[in-house]
PDB file of C-alpha atoms in Angstrom:
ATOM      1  CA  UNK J  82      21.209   7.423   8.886  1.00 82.00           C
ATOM      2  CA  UNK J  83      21.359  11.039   9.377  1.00 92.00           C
ATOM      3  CA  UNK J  84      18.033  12.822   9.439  1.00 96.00           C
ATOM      4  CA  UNK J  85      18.695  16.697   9.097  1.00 97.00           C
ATOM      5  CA  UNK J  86      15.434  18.180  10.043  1.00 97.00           C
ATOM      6  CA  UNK J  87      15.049  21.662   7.742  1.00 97.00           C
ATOM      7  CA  UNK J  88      11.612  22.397   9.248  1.00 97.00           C
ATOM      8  CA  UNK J  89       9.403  20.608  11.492  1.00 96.00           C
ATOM      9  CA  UNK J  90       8.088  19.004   8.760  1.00 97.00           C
ATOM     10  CA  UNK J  91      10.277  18.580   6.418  1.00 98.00           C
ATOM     11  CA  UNK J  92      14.072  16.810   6.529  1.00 98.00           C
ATOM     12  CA  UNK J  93      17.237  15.717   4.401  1.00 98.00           C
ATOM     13  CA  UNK J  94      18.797  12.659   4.519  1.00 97.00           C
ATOM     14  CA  UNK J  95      22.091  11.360   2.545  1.00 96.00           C
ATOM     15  CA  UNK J  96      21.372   7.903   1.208  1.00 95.00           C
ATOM     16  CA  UNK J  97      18.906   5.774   3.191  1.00 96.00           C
ATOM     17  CA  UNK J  98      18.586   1.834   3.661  1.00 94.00           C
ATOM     18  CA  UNK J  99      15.993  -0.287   3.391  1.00 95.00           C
ATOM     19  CA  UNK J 100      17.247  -1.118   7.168  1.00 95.00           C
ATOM     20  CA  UNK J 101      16.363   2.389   7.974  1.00 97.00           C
ATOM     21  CA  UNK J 102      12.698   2.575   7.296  1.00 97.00           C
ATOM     22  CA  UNK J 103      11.342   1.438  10.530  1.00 97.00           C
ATOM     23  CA  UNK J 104      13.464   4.268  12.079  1.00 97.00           C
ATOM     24  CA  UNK J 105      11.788   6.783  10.007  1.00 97.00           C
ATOM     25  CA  UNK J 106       8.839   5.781  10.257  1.00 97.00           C
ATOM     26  CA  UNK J 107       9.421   5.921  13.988  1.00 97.00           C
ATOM     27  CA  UNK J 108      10.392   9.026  13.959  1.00 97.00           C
ATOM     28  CA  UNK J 109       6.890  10.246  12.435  1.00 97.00           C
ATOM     29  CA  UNK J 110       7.822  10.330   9.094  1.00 98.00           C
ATOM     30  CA  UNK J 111       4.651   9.778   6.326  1.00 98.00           C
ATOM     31  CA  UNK J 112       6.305  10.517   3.541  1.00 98.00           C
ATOM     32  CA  UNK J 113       9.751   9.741   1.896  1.00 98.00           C
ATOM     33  CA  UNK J 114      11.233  11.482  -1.462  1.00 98.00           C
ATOM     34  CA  UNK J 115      13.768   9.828  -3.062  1.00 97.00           C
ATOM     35  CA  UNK J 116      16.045  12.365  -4.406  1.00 97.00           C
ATOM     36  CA  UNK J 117      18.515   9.799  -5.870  1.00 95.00           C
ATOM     37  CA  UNK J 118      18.418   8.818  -9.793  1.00 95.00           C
ATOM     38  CA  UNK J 119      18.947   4.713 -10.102  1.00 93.00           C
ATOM     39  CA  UNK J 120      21.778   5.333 -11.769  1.00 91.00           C
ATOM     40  CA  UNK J 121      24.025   6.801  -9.173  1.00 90.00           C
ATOM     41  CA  UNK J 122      23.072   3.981  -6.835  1.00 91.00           C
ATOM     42  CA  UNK J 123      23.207  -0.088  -6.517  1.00 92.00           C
ATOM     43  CA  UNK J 124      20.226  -1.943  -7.281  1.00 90.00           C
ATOM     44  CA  UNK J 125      19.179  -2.951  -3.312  1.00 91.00           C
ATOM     45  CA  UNK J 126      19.044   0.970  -3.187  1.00 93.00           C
ATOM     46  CA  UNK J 127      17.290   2.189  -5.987  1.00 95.00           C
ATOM     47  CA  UNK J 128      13.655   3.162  -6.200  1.00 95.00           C
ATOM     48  CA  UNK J 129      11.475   0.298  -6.788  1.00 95.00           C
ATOM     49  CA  UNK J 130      13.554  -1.548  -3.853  1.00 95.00           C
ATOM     50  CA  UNK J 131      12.950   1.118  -1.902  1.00 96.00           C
ATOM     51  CA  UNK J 132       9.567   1.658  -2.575  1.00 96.00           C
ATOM     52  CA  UNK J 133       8.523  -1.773  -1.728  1.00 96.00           C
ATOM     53  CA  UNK J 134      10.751  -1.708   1.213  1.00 96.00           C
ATOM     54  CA  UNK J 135       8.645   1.815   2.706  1.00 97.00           C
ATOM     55  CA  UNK J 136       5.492   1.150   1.280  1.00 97.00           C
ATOM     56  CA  UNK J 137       5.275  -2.466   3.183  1.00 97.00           C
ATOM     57  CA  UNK J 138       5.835  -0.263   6.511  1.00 97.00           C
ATOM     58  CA  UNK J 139       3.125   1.744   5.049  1.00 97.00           C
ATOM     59  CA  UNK J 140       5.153   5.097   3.903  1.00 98.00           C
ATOM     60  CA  UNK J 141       4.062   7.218   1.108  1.00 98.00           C
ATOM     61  CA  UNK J 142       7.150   6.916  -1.142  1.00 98.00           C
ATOM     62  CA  UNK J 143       7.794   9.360  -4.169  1.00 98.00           C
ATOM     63  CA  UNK J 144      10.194   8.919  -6.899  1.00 97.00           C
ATOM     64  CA  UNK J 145      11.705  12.273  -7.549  1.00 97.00           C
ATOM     65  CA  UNK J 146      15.032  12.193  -8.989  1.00 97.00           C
ATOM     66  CA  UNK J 147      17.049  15.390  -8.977  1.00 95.00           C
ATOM     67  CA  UNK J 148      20.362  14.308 -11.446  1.00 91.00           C
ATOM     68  CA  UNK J 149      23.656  16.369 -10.352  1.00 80.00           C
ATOM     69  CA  UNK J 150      23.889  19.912 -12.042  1.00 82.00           C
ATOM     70  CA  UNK J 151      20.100  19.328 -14.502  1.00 88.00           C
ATOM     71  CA  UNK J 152      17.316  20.272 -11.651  1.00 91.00           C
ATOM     72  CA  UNK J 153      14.379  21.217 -13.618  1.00 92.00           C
ATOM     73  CA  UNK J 154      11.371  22.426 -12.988  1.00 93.00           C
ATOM     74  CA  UNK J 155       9.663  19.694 -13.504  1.00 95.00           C
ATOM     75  CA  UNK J 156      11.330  18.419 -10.046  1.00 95.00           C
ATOM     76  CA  UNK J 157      10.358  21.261  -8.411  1.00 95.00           C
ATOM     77  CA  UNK J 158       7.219  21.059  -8.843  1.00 94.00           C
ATOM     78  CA  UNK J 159       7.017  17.434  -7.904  1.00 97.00           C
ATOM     79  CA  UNK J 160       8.471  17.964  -5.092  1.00 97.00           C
ATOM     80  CA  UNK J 161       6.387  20.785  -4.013  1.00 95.00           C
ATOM     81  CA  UNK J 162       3.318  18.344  -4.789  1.00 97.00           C
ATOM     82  CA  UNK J 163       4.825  15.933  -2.253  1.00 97.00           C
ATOM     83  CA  UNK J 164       5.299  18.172  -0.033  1.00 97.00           C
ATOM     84  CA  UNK J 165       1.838  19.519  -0.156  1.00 96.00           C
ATOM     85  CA  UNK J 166       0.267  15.930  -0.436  1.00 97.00           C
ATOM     86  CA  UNK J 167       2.164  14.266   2.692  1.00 97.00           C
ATOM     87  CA  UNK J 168      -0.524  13.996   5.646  1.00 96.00           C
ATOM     88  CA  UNK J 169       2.521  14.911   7.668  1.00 97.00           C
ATOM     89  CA  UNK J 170       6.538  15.021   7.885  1.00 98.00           C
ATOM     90  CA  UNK J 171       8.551  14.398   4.957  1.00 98.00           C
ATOM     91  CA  UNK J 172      11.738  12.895   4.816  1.00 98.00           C
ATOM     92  CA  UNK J 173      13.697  13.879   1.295  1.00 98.00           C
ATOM     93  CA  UNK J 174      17.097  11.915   0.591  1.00 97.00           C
ATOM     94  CA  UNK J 175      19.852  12.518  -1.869  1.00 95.00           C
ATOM     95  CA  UNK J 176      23.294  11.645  -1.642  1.00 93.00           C
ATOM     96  CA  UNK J 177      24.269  14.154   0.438  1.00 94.00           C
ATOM     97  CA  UNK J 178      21.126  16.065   1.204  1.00 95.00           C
ATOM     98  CA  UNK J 179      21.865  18.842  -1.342  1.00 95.00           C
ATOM     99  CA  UNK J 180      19.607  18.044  -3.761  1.00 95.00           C
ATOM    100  CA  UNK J 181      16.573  17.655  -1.706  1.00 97.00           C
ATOM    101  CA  UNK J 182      17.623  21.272   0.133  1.00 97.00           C
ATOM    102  CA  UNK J 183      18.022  22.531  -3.066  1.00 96.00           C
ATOM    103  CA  UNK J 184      14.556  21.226  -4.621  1.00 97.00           C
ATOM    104  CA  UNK J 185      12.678  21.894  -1.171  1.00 97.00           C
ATOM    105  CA  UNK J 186      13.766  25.821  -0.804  1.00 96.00           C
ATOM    106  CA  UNK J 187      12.829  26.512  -5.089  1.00 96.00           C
ATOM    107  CA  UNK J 188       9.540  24.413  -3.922  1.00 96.00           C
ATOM    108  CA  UNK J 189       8.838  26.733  -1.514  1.00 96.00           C
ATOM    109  CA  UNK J 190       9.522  29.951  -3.060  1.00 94.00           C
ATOM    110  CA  UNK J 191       6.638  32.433  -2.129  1.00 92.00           C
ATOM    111  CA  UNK J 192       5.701  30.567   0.576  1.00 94.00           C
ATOM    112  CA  UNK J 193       8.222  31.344   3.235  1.00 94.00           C
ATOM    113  CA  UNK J 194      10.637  34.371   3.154  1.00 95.00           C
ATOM    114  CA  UNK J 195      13.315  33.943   0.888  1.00 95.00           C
ATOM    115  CA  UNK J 196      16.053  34.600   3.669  1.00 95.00           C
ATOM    116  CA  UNK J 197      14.554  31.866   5.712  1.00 95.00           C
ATOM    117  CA  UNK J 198      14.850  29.127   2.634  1.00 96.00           C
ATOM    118  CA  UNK J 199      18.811  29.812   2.587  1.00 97.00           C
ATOM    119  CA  UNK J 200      19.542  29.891   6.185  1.00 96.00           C
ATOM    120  CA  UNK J 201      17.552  26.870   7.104  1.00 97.00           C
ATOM    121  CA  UNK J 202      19.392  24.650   5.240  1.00 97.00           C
ATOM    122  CA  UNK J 203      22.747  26.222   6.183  1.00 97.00           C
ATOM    123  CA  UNK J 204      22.544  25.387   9.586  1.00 96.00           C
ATOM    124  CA  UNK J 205      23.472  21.732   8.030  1.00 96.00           C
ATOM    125  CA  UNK J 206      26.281  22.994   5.493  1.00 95.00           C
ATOM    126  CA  UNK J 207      24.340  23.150   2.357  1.00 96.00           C
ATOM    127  CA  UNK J 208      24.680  26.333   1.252  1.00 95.00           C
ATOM    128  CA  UNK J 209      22.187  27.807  -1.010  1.00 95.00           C
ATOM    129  CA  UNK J 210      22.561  31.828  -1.287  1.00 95.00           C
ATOM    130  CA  UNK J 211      24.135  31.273  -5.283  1.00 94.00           C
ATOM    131  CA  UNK J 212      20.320  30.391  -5.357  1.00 94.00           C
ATOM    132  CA  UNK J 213      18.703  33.538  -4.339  1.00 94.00           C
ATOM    133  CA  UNK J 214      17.784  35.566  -7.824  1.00 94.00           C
ATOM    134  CA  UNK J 215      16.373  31.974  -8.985  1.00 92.00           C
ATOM    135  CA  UNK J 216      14.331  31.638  -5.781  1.00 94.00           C
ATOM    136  CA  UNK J 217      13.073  35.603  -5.842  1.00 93.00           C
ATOM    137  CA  UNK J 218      12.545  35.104  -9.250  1.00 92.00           C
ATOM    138  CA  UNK J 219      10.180  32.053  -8.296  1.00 92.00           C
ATOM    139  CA  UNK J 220       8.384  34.137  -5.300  1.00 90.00           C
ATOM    140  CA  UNK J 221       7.743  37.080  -7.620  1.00 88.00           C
ATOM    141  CA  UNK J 222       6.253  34.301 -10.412  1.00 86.00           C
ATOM    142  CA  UNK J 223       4.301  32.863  -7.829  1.00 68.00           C
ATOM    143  CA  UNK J 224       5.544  29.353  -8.853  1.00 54.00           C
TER     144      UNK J 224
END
């Protein structure tokens, strides 16, 4: 497990375990977003296994799948609405921790400086400034 915290509330993660939970949960963790579609992933891994796994531990989980190269809006949104939700830190996995940098910073367009939401998550390698005009464009819209 590699927990890449973005904010104080709000971290990446490549692909969890179920093993990891307790970890996370540890580490004050409320809620986890799983960033993963089922299909990239074996069963013990995907979402409702992981769901029951968190949830028993007594973690909000959400099922937010980001496929490779197709983010929509739709996911942006949800994840935003996670975000929001959580009654504390979030913990967002992907296979990498791409996707759920990627999803958090469009999320969050408007609500911290655009400058902030690329060079937070570069401090881990993901690399987000091809993102810019999307995310100004989402600051300006107020979405």
């Amino acid at each position: 497990m590699d927990i890449r915290a973005i904010t104080p509330d709000y971290a990446v993660s490549p692909q969890i375990e179920p093993s990891d939970l307790p970890a996370i949960k540890a580490a004050g963790y409320v809620t986890v977003i799983d960033n993963r579609p089922d299909g990239e992933i074996p069963s013990h891994l995907q979402a409702d296994a992981m769901r029951a796994a968190a949830e028993a531990l007594g973690l909000v989980f959400v099922v937010n799948p980001v496929i490779g190269g197709m983010l929509t809006m739709d996911n942006v949104a949800a994840q935003g609405a996670a975000i929001a939700a959580s009654r504390g830190p979030v913990l967002a996995y992907c296979a990498s921790g791409n996707r759920s940098s990627i999803v958090w910073a469009l999320s969050q367009a408007g609500k911290r400086p655009v400058d902030e939401l690329i060079a937070l998550p570069a401090r881990f390698g993901y690399q987000l400034e091809h993102l810019r005009p999307q995310i100004e464009a989402l600051a300006r819209s107020g979405s």
